[in-house]
Amino acid sequence: MTDLRPAPVSDWATDFDHTHPDYAANTHQIWDDLRTSCPVAHSDRFGGVWLPTRHDDVRAIANDTDHFSSVGIIVTAWRPDIDPPVGYAPPITSDPPFHAKARKLLLPAFSPKAIEPLEEATRTLCRELLDEMLAGGRTAVDAATDYAQHIPVGIIAHMLGVPREDGDTFRTFIHRILETPGQNEGIDPGDTLDAYLTAAIADHRENPRDDLISFLIDAELDGEPLSDDHVRGSIGLLLLAGIDTTWSAIGASLWHLAGNAEDRKRLVAEPDLMPFATEEMLRAYAPVTMARLVAEDTEIGGCPVSKDDWVLLPFPAANRDPEFFEDADEVILDRAKNRHSAFGLGIHRCVGSNLARMELTVALEEWLARIPDFELSDPDAVTWSTGQIRGPRQLPLRLLETS
């Protein structure tokens, strides 16, 4: 059997691999070291990829749609064979001017008014998960697998009108596409995200209902129905971007509170801090790194880059740049000035930010209401996802107080 594990990294400045477990476990230190010694790192892996670590460079790339195309957002050894401007998962993989139309189509479904009715369903789901997790007086749990990963799965499944029981299937797709790109040979064509979405769309055409899939099937762009590729791509985007990112943010926040007793006690004693605390958790532990393809030869922070090179956009690294944030490496629960980029920068800023904020806030509120005191049972047993979404995949906790 072919060994598809990443080769050892010789030097993070010249041979980095964001899919390597060592990168996942040590990202903050790697970014800090690169920012002072080699702020725009390069690797020949994946056919050539760059990693800027300064906020100003990340922001400049995110705002430069002429030189950096969004048609590819997940770094792989190959380049996308779909031409701009539509891309394979509109609007996130769409370039201007098509991007604005595709984004505008989704905005109403993720407005504050549209998300507000989902809060009670999210609370109910969190309470059900906590009831199940605490049944029998358990004092040892895995907050990632028992709690965090189920919350966005349940809510996105509800919004799309697909079975919540398909959560394991969604997580399999996410692992393949986002965490181990290029390491999934020999998969049955019927066991892919495309096959799942094709079947879901066909079912919705036969059995229309009031959900996002039916909305997209019925939607028009410039007076014409959306193509099947557009519908399938947008649904795939919501599944991937709406699940892994949020469960990673929830898990990382619980990891922080488990390891920082003073912050945990303060948040329990001062629940009015929650809006500030969630923004700070998003800044400090932003899960998402996007990618761009160089559309024309240009430069990043003085480094020349060539057409078709990959460029990673590590928004989490930008959030920890001391040139942009005071005390960037510290979590300050009541940080007032917090222009973080957890949801991206530029025209591709996350359309689902209202949903993600609500889910993170509710997940933490409900957890702390039932489990105000907890700690890491084995810090060395915590594992972090590889690839472009970072969050704890195993988070063993010891529960010290429950209600």
mmCIF file of C-alpha atoms in Angstrom:
data_model
loop_
_atom_site.group_PDB
_atom_site.id
_atom_site.type_symbol
_atom_site.label_atom_id
_atom_site.label_comp_id
_atom_site.label_asym_id
_atom_site.label_seq_id
_atom_site.Cartn_x
_atom_site.Cartn_y
_atom_site.Cartn_z
ATOM 1 C CA MET A 1 0.000 0.000 0.000
ATOM 2 C CA THR A 2 1.283 3.464 -0.898
ATOM 3 C CA ASP A 3 2.293 5.574 2.121
ATOM 4 C CA LEU A 4 0.415 8.862 1.646
ATOM 5 C CA ARG A 5 1.570 10.506 4.858
ATOM 6 C CA PRO A 6 3.402 13.833 4.378
ATOM 7 C CA ALA A 7 7.190 13.626 4.239
ATOM 8 C CA PRO A 8 9.076 15.107 7.204
ATOM 9 C CA VAL A 9 9.595 18.862 7.037
ATOM 10 C CA SER A 10 13.215 19.961 6.826
ATOM 11 C CA ASP A 11 12.721 23.707 7.296
ATOM 12 C CA TRP A 12 9.426 25.567 7.816
ATOM 13 C CA ALA A 13 10.761 28.562 5.875
ATOM 14 C CA THR A 14 11.624 26.617 2.723
ATOM 15 C CA ASP A 15 9.833 23.261 2.982
ATOM 16 C CA PHE A 16 6.661 23.828 5.020
ATOM 17 C CA ASP A 17 3.657 21.524 4.793
ATOM 18 C CA HIS A 18 0.398 22.742 6.305
ATOM 19 C CA THR A 19 -0.996 19.176 6.154
ATOM 20 C CA HIS A 20 1.736 17.811 8.426
ATOM 21 C CA PRO A 21 0.755 16.895 12.026
ATOM 22 C CA ASP A 22 3.719 18.882 13.364
ATOM 23 C CA TYR A 23 2.324 22.008 11.720
ATOM 24 C CA ALA A 24 -1.116 21.405 13.245
ATOM 25 C CA ALA A 25 0.357 20.932 16.703
ATOM 26 C CA ASN A 26 2.719 23.945 16.604
ATOM 27 C CA THR A 27 1.164 26.515 14.284
ATOM 28 C CA HIS A 28 1.409 29.512 16.615
ATOM 29 C CA GLN A 29 5.118 28.995 17.264
ATOM 30 C CA ILE A 30 5.817 28.331 13.581
ATOM 31 C CA TRP A 31 4.025 31.545 12.557
ATOM 32 C CA ASP A 32 5.849 33.570 15.216
ATOM 33 C CA ASP A 33 9.239 32.220 14.119
ATOM 34 C CA LEU A 34 8.530 32.817 10.433
ATOM 35 C CA ARG A 35 7.187 36.299 11.017
ATOM 36 C CA THR A 36 10.545 37.397 12.426
ATOM 37 C CA SER A 37 12.880 35.329 10.239
ATOM 38 C CA CYS A 38 11.061 34.663 6.946
ATOM 39 C CA PRO A 39 7.661 36.366 6.865
ATOM 40 C CA VAL A 40 6.800 34.974 3.410
ATOM 41 C CA ALA A 41 7.736 31.295 3.479
ATOM 42 C CA HIS A 42 7.895 29.062 0.406
ATOM 43 C CA SER A 43 7.711 25.347 -0.294
ATOM 44 C CA ASP A 44 8.111 23.315 -3.462
ATOM 45 C CA ARG A 45 5.412 20.963 -2.216
ATOM 46 C CA PHE A 46 2.049 21.004 -3.973
ATOM 47 C CA GLY A 47 3.768 22.320 -7.087
ATOM 48 C CA GLY A 48 4.849 25.515 -5.337
ATOM 49 C CA VAL A 49 3.102 27.274 -2.438
ATOM 50 C CA TRP A 50 3.698 30.466 -0.434
ATOM 51 C CA LEU A 51 2.820 31.245 3.191
ATOM 52 C CA PRO A 52 2.694 34.917 4.262
ATOM 53 C CA THR A 53 2.464 35.408 8.026
ATOM 54 C CA ARG A 54 2.099 39.186 8.426
ATOM 55 C CA HIS A 55 -1.307 40.816 8.635
ATOM 56 C CA ASP A 56 -0.512 43.455 6.028
ATOM 57 C CA ASP A 57 0.555 40.857 3.450
ATOM 58 C CA VAL A 58 -2.490 38.640 4.069
ATOM 59 C CA ARG A 59 -4.809 41.638 3.787
ATOM 60 C CA ALA A 60 -3.139 42.865 0.582
ATOM 61 C CA ILE A 61 -3.559 39.471 -1.106
ATOM 62 C CA ALA A 62 -7.172 39.102 0.016
ATOM 63 C CA ASN A 63 -7.984 42.471 -1.519
ATOM 64 C CA ASP A 64 -6.077 41.955 -4.790
ATOM 65 C CA THR A 65 -8.452 40.009 -7.034
ATOM 66 C CA ASP A 66 -6.508 40.936 -10.166
ATOM 67 C CA HIS A 67 -3.342 39.062 -9.244
ATOM 68 C CA PHE A 68 -4.799 36.383 -6.954
ATOM 69 C CA SER A 69 -7.693 34.215 -8.130
ATOM 70 C CA SER A 70 -10.150 32.420 -5.844
ATOM 71 C CA VAL A 71 -10.889 29.659 -8.352
ATOM 72 C CA GLY A 72 -8.685 27.472 -6.137
ATOM 73 C CA ILE A 73 -9.104 27.729 -2.361
ATOM 74 C CA ILE A 74 -7.767 24.342 -1.215
ATOM 75 C CA VAL A 75 -4.092 23.674 -1.897
ATOM 76 C CA THR A 76 -3.478 20.420 -3.762
ATOM 77 C CA ALA A 77 -0.764 19.006 -6.003
ATOM 78 C CA TRP A 78 -2.921 19.829 -9.036
ATOM 79 C CA ARG A 79 -4.601 23.026 -10.204
ATOM 80 C CA PRO A 80 -8.387 23.393 -10.661
ATOM 81 C CA ASP A 81 -9.559 22.671 -14.199
ATOM 82 C CA ILE A 82 -12.593 24.943 -13.897
ATOM 83 C CA ASP A 83 -12.104 28.366 -15.410
ATOM 84 C CA PRO A 84 -12.920 31.596 -13.586
ATOM 85 C CA PRO A 85 -15.134 33.394 -12.812
ATOM 86 C CA VAL A 86 -17.699 30.850 -11.496
ATOM 87 C CA GLY A 87 -15.465 28.224 -9.882
ATOM 88 C CA TYR A 88 -16.559 24.936 -8.363
ATOM 89 C CA ALA A 89 -18.102 26.304 -5.116
ATOM 90 C CA PRO A 90 -19.625 29.730 -5.790
ATOM 91 C CA PRO A 91 -19.317 32.329 -4.414
ATOM 92 C CA ILE A 92 -16.164 31.427 -2.467
ATOM 93 C CA THR A 93 -14.405 30.157 -5.615
ATOM 94 C CA SER A 94 -15.793 32.889 -7.868
ATOM 95 C CA ASP A 95 -13.845 35.882 -9.134
ATOM 96 C CA PRO A 96 -15.321 39.291 -9.993
ATOM 97 C CA PRO A 97 -17.653 40.244 -11.471
ATOM 98 C CA PHE A 98 -19.557 36.952 -11.090
ATOM 99 C CA HIS A 99 -18.677 36.732 -7.413
ATOM 100 C CA ALA A 100 -20.869 39.662 -6.394
ATOM 101 C CA LYS A 101 -23.951 38.118 -8.020
ATOM 102 C CA ALA A 102 -23.376 34.686 -6.479
ATOM 103 C CA ARG A 103 -22.736 36.171 -3.038
ATOM 104 C CA LYS A 104 -25.790 38.434 -3.167
ATOM 105 C CA LEU A 105 -27.906 35.362 -3.871
ATOM 106 C CA LEU A 106 -26.948 33.793 -0.521
ATOM 107 C CA LEU A 107 -26.936 36.876 1.708
ATOM 108 C CA PRO A 108 -30.652 36.824 2.670
ATOM 109 C CA ALA A 109 -30.385 33.243 3.958
ATOM 110 C CA PHE A 110 -27.583 34.259 6.355
ATOM 111 C CA SER A 111 -28.754 37.697 7.481
ATOM 112 C CA PRO A 112 -29.213 38.349 11.229
ATOM 113 C CA LYS A 113 -32.977 38.205 10.689
ATOM 114 C CA ALA A 114 -32.714 34.791 9.039
ATOM 115 C CA ILE A 115 -30.327 33.383 11.667
ATOM 116 C CA GLU A 116 -32.239 34.605 14.728
ATOM 117 C CA PRO A 117 -34.958 31.887 14.535
ATOM 118 C CA LEU A 118 -32.216 29.220 14.549
ATOM 119 C CA GLU A 119 -30.939 30.204 17.986
ATOM 120 C CA GLU A 120 -33.583 28.266 19.921
ATOM 121 C CA ALA A 121 -33.014 25.163 17.797
ATOM 122 C CA THR A 122 -29.288 25.480 18.484
ATOM 123 C CA ARG A 123 -29.879 25.761 22.227
ATOM 124 C CA THR A 124 -32.140 22.734 22.173
ATOM 125 C CA LEU A 125 -29.517 20.743 20.272
ATOM 126 C CA CYS A 126 -26.741 21.781 22.693
ATOM 127 C CA ARG A 127 -28.861 20.822 25.705
ATOM 128 C CA GLU A 128 -29.672 17.437 24.168
ATOM 129 C CA LEU A 129 -25.985 16.803 23.539
ATOM 130 C CA LEU A 130 -25.104 17.809 27.094
ATOM 131 C CA ASP A 131 -27.851 15.605 28.531
ATOM 132 C CA GLU A 132 -26.533 12.658 26.563
ATOM 133 C CA MET A 133 -22.910 13.425 27.401
ATOM 134 C CA LEU A 134 -23.558 13.765 31.148
ATOM 135 C CA ALA A 135 -25.869 10.777 31.429
ATOM 136 C CA GLY A 136 -24.804 8.395 34.149
ATOM 137 C CA GLY A 137 -22.720 10.997 35.930
ATOM 138 C CA ARG A 138 -19.780 10.920 33.533
ATOM 139 C CA THR A 139 -16.808 12.992 34.586
ATOM 140 C CA ALA A 140 -14.537 12.207 31.622
ATOM 141 C CA VAL A 141 -15.625 13.297 28.134
ATOM 142 C CA ASP A 142 -14.202 14.271 24.772
ATOM 143 C CA ALA A 143 -15.534 17.756 24.119
ATOM 144 C CA ALA A 144 -14.664 17.520 20.414
ATOM 145 C CA THR A 145 -16.342 14.218 19.550
ATOM 146 C CA ASP A 146 -19.102 14.284 22.193
ATOM 147 C CA TYR A 147 -20.158 17.911 21.746
ATOM 148 C CA ALA A 148 -18.472 20.403 19.392
ATOM 149 C CA GLN A 149 -18.596 18.454 16.137
ATOM 150 C CA HIS A 150 -22.316 17.700 16.414
ATOM 151 C CA ILE A 151 -23.579 21.271 16.735
ATOM 152 C CA PRO A 152 -22.897 22.742 13.268
ATOM 153 C CA VAL A 153 -23.702 19.369 11.686
ATOM 154 C CA GLY A 154 -27.185 19.458 13.174
ATOM 155 C CA ILE A 155 -27.876 23.078 12.256
ATOM 156 C CA ILE A 156 -26.530 22.896 8.688
ATOM 157 C CA ALA A 157 -28.429 19.637 8.095
ATOM 158 C CA HIS A 158 -31.594 21.403 9.277
ATOM 159 C CA MET A 159 -30.970 24.377 6.973
ATOM 160 C CA LEU A 160 -30.284 22.156 3.960
ATOM 161 C CA GLY A 161 -33.124 19.732 4.614
ATOM 162 C CA VAL A 162 -30.926 16.625 4.799
ATOM 163 C CA PRO A 163 -30.877 14.039 7.615
ATOM 164 C CA ARG A 164 -28.964 14.977 10.738
ATOM 165 C CA GLU A 165 -27.943 11.312 10.863
ATOM 166 C CA ASP A 166 -25.712 11.998 7.836
ATOM 167 C CA GLY A 167 -23.288 13.789 10.157
ATOM 168 C CA ASP A 168 -20.694 11.018 10.004
ATOM 169 C CA THR A 169 -20.834 11.182 6.210
ATOM 170 C CA PHE A 170 -20.273 14.947 6.281
ATOM 171 C CA ARG A 171 -17.290 14.548 8.600
ATOM 172 C CA THR A 172 -15.774 11.959 6.252
ATOM 173 C CA PHE A 173 -16.037 14.366 3.310
ATOM 174 C CA ILE A 174 -14.525 17.172 5.387
ATOM 175 C CA HIS A 175 -11.587 15.027 6.478
ATOM 176 C CA ARG A 176 -10.800 14.004 2.910
ATOM 177 C CA ILE A 177 -11.153 17.415 1.304
ATOM 178 C CA LEU A 178 -9.860 19.812 3.950
ATOM 179 C CA GLU A 179 -7.582 17.801 6.221
ATOM 180 C CA THR A 180 -5.905 15.283 3.887
ATOM 181 C CA PRO A 181 -6.029 16.715 0.347
ATOM 182 C CA GLY A 182 -4.266 14.483 -2.150
ATOM 183 C CA GLN A 183 -4.148 11.523 0.250
ATOM 184 C CA ASN A 184 -7.399 9.789 -0.713
ATOM 185 C CA GLU A 185 -6.710 7.390 -3.549
ATOM 186 C CA GLY A 186 -9.127 4.660 -4.585
ATOM 187 C CA ILE A 187 -12.364 6.144 -3.230
ATOM 188 C CA ASP A 188 -15.569 4.688 -4.662
ATOM 189 C CA PRO A 189 -17.144 7.360 -6.956
ATOM 190 C CA GLY A 190 -20.448 6.703 -5.215
ATOM 191 C CA ASP A 191 -18.908 7.616 -1.864
ATOM 192 C CA THR A 192 -17.994 11.204 -2.674
ATOM 193 C CA LEU A 193 -19.363 14.620 -1.846
ATOM 194 C CA ASP A 194 -20.423 15.137 -5.482
ATOM 195 C CA ALA A 195 -22.402 11.883 -5.456
ATOM 196 C CA TYR A 196 -24.075 12.790 -2.160
ATOM 197 C CA LEU A 197 -25.040 16.255 -3.382
ATOM 198 C CA THR A 198 -26.324 14.975 -6.726
ATOM 199 C CA ALA A 199 -28.634 12.588 -4.883
ATOM 200 C CA ALA A 200 -29.766 15.299 -2.448
ATOM 201 C CA ILE A 201 -30.601 17.693 -5.307
ATOM 202 C CA ALA A 202 -32.528 14.990 -7.163
ATOM 203 C CA ASP A 203 -34.522 14.223 -4.011
ATOM 204 C CA HIS A 204 -35.338 17.904 -3.534
ATOM 205 C CA ARG A 205 -36.483 18.245 -7.135
ATOM 206 C CA GLU A 206 -38.921 15.385 -6.551
ATOM 207 C CA ASN A 207 -39.878 16.502 -3.031
ATOM 208 C CA PRO A 208 -39.545 20.307 -2.715
ATOM 209 C CA ARG A 209 -39.496 21.768 0.798
ATOM 210 C CA ASP A 210 -38.696 24.991 2.588
ATOM 211 C CA ASP A 211 -34.923 24.776 2.886
ATOM 212 C CA LEU A 212 -31.747 26.058 1.274
ATOM 213 C CA ILE A 213 -31.439 23.337 -1.344
ATOM 214 C CA SER A 214 -34.950 23.983 -2.668
ATOM 215 C CA PHE A 215 -34.224 27.721 -2.498
ATOM 216 C CA LEU A 216 -31.164 27.299 -4.721
ATOM 217 C CA ILE A 217 -33.001 25.014 -7.150
ATOM 218 C CA ASP A 218 -35.679 27.691 -7.569
ATOM 219 C CA ALA A 219 -33.285 30.652 -7.634
ATOM 220 C CA GLU A 220 -32.419 32.642 -10.749
ATOM 221 C CA LEU A 221 -29.350 34.604 -11.756
ATOM 222 C CA ASP A 222 -29.747 37.176 -14.513
ATOM 223 C CA GLY A 223 -33.188 35.735 -15.213
ATOM 224 C CA GLU A 224 -31.921 32.168 -15.659
ATOM 225 C CA PRO A 225 -32.087 29.195 -13.264
ATOM 226 C CA LEU A 226 -28.824 28.276 -11.579
ATOM 227 C CA SER A 227 -26.858 25.536 -13.300
ATOM 228 C CA ASP A 228 -26.682 22.169 -11.547
ATOM 229 C CA ASP A 229 -22.959 22.790 -10.999
ATOM 230 C CA HIS A 230 -23.755 26.105 -9.300
ATOM 231 C CA VAL A 231 -26.387 24.518 -7.038
ATOM 232 C CA ARG A 232 -24.161 21.566 -6.183
ATOM 233 C CA GLY A 233 -21.137 23.797 -5.574
ATOM 234 C CA SER A 234 -22.995 26.198 -3.292
ATOM 235 C CA ILE A 235 -24.447 23.354 -1.220
ATOM 236 C CA GLY A 236 -21.011 21.759 -0.974
ATOM 237 C CA LEU A 237 -19.606 25.067 0.210
ATOM 238 C CA LEU A 238 -22.231 25.333 2.960
ATOM 239 C CA LEU A 239 -21.533 21.789 4.116
ATOM 240 C CA LEU A 240 -17.768 22.203 4.207
ATOM 241 C CA ALA A 241 -17.477 25.822 5.310
ATOM 242 C CA GLY A 242 -20.446 25.721 7.680
ATOM 243 C CA ILE A 243 -19.450 22.644 9.662
ATOM 244 C CA ASP A 244 -15.706 22.153 10.080
ATOM 245 C CA THR A 245 -14.958 25.814 10.750
ATOM 246 C CA THR A 246 -17.564 26.201 13.486
ATOM 247 C CA TRP A 247 -16.896 22.961 15.324
ATOM 248 C CA SER A 248 -13.195 23.878 15.275
ATOM 249 C CA ALA A 249 -13.940 27.285 16.818
ATOM 250 C CA ILE A 250 -16.153 25.721 19.507
ATOM 251 C CA GLY A 251 -13.550 23.070 20.315
ATOM 252 C CA ALA A 252 -10.656 25.544 20.421
ATOM 253 C CA SER A 253 -12.613 27.832 22.756
ATOM 254 C CA LEU A 254 -13.360 24.956 25.143
ATOM 255 C CA TRP A 255 -9.696 23.909 24.940
ATOM 256 C CA HIS A 256 -8.652 27.417 25.987
ATOM 257 C CA LEU A 257 -11.136 27.576 28.870
ATOM 258 C CA ALA A 258 -10.101 24.112 30.052
ATOM 259 C CA GLY A 259 -6.486 25.229 30.285
ATOM 260 C CA ASN A 260 -7.062 28.749 31.658
ATOM 261 C CA ALA A 261 -8.952 28.621 34.936
ATOM 262 C CA GLU A 262 -9.042 32.377 35.483
ATOM 263 C CA ASP A 263 -10.680 33.036 32.111
ATOM 264 C CA ARG A 264 -13.157 30.224 32.719
ATOM 265 C CA LYS A 265 -14.113 31.513 36.173
ATOM 266 C CA ARG A 266 -14.427 35.063 34.920
ATOM 267 C CA LEU A 267 -16.693 34.098 32.031
ATOM 268 C CA VAL A 268 -18.937 32.104 34.377
ATOM 269 C CA ALA A 269 -19.094 34.996 36.865
ATOM 270 C CA GLU A 270 -19.530 37.699 34.201
ATOM 271 C CA PRO A 271 -21.792 36.281 31.463
ATOM 272 C CA ASP A 272 -22.163 39.774 29.952
ATOM 273 C CA LEU A 273 -18.589 39.338 28.737
ATOM 274 C CA MET A 274 -19.664 36.622 26.300
ATOM 275 C CA PRO A 275 -19.972 38.873 23.189
ATOM 276 C CA PHE A 276 -16.422 40.158 23.727
ATOM 277 C CA ALA A 277 -15.116 36.724 24.699
ATOM 278 C CA THR A 278 -16.436 35.005 21.585
ATOM 279 C CA GLU A 279 -14.811 37.629 19.357
ATOM 280 C CA GLU A 280 -11.534 37.172 21.215
ATOM 281 C CA MET A 281 -11.720 33.394 20.869
ATOM 282 C CA LEU A 282 -12.336 33.853 17.157
ATOM 283 C CA ARG A 283 -9.315 36.135 16.918
ATOM 284 C CA ALA A 284 -6.944 33.991 18.958
ATOM 285 C CA TYR A 285 -8.037 30.623 17.577
ATOM 286 C CA ALA A 286 -9.389 31.474 14.129
ATOM 287 C CA PRO A 287 -9.733 28.133 12.362
ATOM 288 C CA VAL A 288 -9.649 29.062 8.673
ATOM 289 C CA THR A 289 -6.766 29.366 6.230
ATOM 290 C CA MET A 290 -7.915 30.016 2.665
ATOM 291 C CA ALA A 291 -5.834 29.768 -0.504
ATOM 292 C CA ARG A 292 -5.463 31.676 -3.750
ATOM 293 C CA LEU A 293 -3.888 30.907 -7.110
ATOM 294 C CA VAL A 294 -1.546 33.510 -8.554
ATOM 295 C CA ALA A 295 -3.294 34.783 -11.693
ATOM 296 C CA GLU A 296 -0.427 36.960 -12.912
ATOM 297 C CA ASP A 297 3.222 37.219 -11.918
ATOM 298 C CA THR A 298 3.445 39.609 -8.974
ATOM 299 C CA GLU A 299 5.058 39.897 -5.544
ATOM 300 C CA ILE A 300 4.160 39.361 -1.891
ATOM 301 C CA GLY A 301 6.017 41.460 0.635
ATOM 302 C CA GLY A 302 8.884 41.884 -1.808
ATOM 303 C CA CYS A 303 8.998 38.181 -2.795
ATOM 304 C CA PRO A 304 8.317 37.500 -6.499
ATOM 305 C CA VAL A 305 5.594 34.894 -7.085
ATOM 306 C CA SER A 306 4.714 33.242 -10.385
ATOM 307 C CA LYS A 307 1.475 32.544 -12.199
ATOM 308 C CA ASP A 308 -0.176 29.322 -10.964
ATOM 309 C CA ASP A 309 1.697 29.302 -7.664
ATOM 310 C CA TRP A 310 -0.464 28.579 -4.638
ATOM 311 C CA VAL A 311 -0.687 31.173 -1.861
ATOM 312 C CA LEU A 312 -2.085 30.300 1.543
ATOM 313 C CA LEU A 313 -3.976 33.029 3.396
ATOM 314 C CA PRO A 314 -3.526 32.160 7.084
ATOM 315 C CA PHE A 315 -6.058 34.487 8.660
ATOM 316 C CA PRO A 316 -5.200 32.963 12.076
ATOM 317 C CA ALA A 317 -1.568 34.083 11.640
ATOM 318 C CA ALA A 318 -2.732 37.580 10.665
ATOM 319 C CA ASN A 319 -4.773 37.675 13.884
ATOM 320 C CA ARG A 320 -1.628 37.037 15.935
ATOM 321 C CA ASP A 321 0.601 39.629 14.257
ATOM 322 C CA PRO A 322 1.956 41.914 17.032
ATOM 323 C CA GLU A 323 2.298 44.723 14.484
ATOM 324 C CA PHE A 324 -1.507 44.765 14.162
ATOM 325 C CA PHE A 325 -2.769 43.640 17.599
ATOM 326 C CA GLU A 326 -1.484 44.652 21.001
ATOM 327 C CA ASP A 327 -0.613 41.620 23.127
ATOM 328 C CA ALA A 328 -1.407 39.496 20.104
ATOM 329 C CA ASP A 329 -0.385 36.245 21.771
ATOM 330 C CA GLU A 330 -2.613 36.805 24.810
ATOM 331 C CA VAL A 331 -6.325 36.032 25.131
ATOM 332 C CA ILE A 332 -8.000 39.110 26.625
ATOM 333 C CA LEU A 333 -11.668 38.333 27.222
ATOM 334 C CA ASP A 334 -12.768 41.969 27.295
ATOM 335 C CA ARG A 335 -10.608 43.123 24.365
ATOM 336 C CA ALA A 336 -12.525 46.137 23.070
ATOM 337 C CA LYS A 337 -10.655 46.869 19.828
ATOM 338 C CA ASN A 338 -10.814 43.624 17.915
ATOM 339 C CA ARG A 339 -10.797 43.959 14.121
ATOM 340 C CA HIS A 340 -9.926 40.314 13.640
ATOM 341 C CA SER A 341 -9.982 38.480 10.337
ATOM 342 C CA ALA A 342 -11.368 35.141 11.533
ATOM 343 C CA PHE A 343 -14.056 35.415 8.846
ATOM 344 C CA GLY A 344 -11.641 36.503 6.166
ATOM 345 C CA LEU A 345 -10.837 39.808 4.500
ATOM 346 C CA GLY A 346 -11.903 41.427 1.261
ATOM 347 C CA ILE A 347 -14.819 40.490 -0.961
ATOM 348 C CA HIS A 348 -14.801 36.845 0.169
ATOM 349 C CA ARG A 349 -15.465 37.578 3.831
ATOM 350 C CA CYS A 350 -17.530 34.676 5.184
ATOM 351 C CA VAL A 351 -21.197 34.959 4.244
ATOM 352 C CA GLY A 352 -22.081 32.701 7.188
ATOM 353 C CA SER A 353 -20.425 34.777 9.929
ATOM 354 C CA ASN A 354 -23.741 35.532 11.663
ATOM 355 C CA LEU A 355 -24.527 31.821 11.872
ATOM 356 C CA ALA A 356 -21.052 30.902 13.132
ATOM 357 C CA ARG A 357 -21.102 33.602 15.820
ATOM 358 C CA MET A 358 -24.510 32.464 17.031
ATOM 359 C CA GLU A 359 -23.482 28.795 17.178
ATOM 360 C CA LEU A 360 -20.240 29.536 19.021
ATOM 361 C CA THR A 361 -21.966 31.817 21.530
ATOM 362 C CA VAL A 362 -24.807 29.404 22.253
ATOM 363 C CA ALA A 363 -22.455 26.409 22.473
ATOM 364 C CA LEU A 364 -20.295 28.147 25.096
ATOM 365 C CA GLU A 365 -23.252 29.543 27.056
ATOM 366 C CA GLU A 366 -24.979 26.177 27.285
ATOM 367 C CA TRP A 367 -21.762 24.336 28.164
ATOM 368 C CA LEU A 368 -20.810 26.764 30.953
ATOM 369 C CA ALA A 369 -24.357 26.694 32.349
ATOM 370 C CA ARG A 370 -24.072 22.930 32.823
ATOM 371 C CA ILE A 371 -20.307 22.504 33.271
ATOM 372 C CA PRO A 372 -18.820 25.586 34.939
ATOM 373 C CA ASP A 373 -15.617 23.858 36.057
ATOM 374 C CA PHE A 374 -13.508 21.529 33.907
ATOM 375 C CA GLU A 375 -9.918 20.918 32.903
ATOM 376 C CA LEU A 376 -7.793 19.060 30.383
ATOM 377 C CA SER A 377 -7.470 15.475 31.545
ATOM 378 C CA ASP A 378 -4.376 14.875 29.407
ATOM 379 C CA PRO A 379 -2.969 17.877 27.519
ATOM 380 C CA ASP A 380 -0.720 15.606 25.447
ATOM 381 C CA ALA A 381 -3.754 13.657 24.210
ATOM 382 C CA VAL A 382 -5.276 16.702 22.497
ATOM 383 C CA THR A 383 -4.929 16.385 18.721
ATOM 384 C CA TRP A 384 -5.431 19.124 16.146
ATOM 385 C CA SER A 385 -6.702 18.771 12.587
ATOM 386 C CA THR A 386 -4.288 19.107 9.719
ATOM 387 C CA GLY A 387 -4.817 21.119 6.563
ATOM 388 C CA GLN A 388 -6.484 24.478 6.151
ATOM 389 C CA ILE A 389 -8.964 24.229 9.025
ATOM 390 C CA ARG A 390 -7.444 23.973 12.498
ATOM 391 C CA GLY A 391 -9.314 22.789 15.560
ATOM 392 C CA PRO A 392 -9.119 20.049 18.175
ATOM 393 C CA ARG A 393 -10.235 16.640 16.947
ATOM 394 C CA GLN A 394 -9.638 14.945 20.288
ATOM 395 C CA LEU A 395 -10.237 17.025 23.397
ATOM 396 C CA PRO A 396 -10.340 14.853 26.548
ATOM 397 C CA LEU A 397 -11.656 16.793 29.546
ATOM 398 C CA ARG A 398 -12.175 16.091 33.232
ATOM 399 C CA LEU A 399 -15.465 17.574 34.511
ATOM 400 C CA LEU A 400 -15.086 19.023 38.006
ATOM 401 C CA GLU A 401 -18.554 20.527 38.455
ATOM 402 C CA THR A 402 -21.792 19.801 36.589
ATOM 403 C CA SER A 403 -25.448 20.625 37.056
#
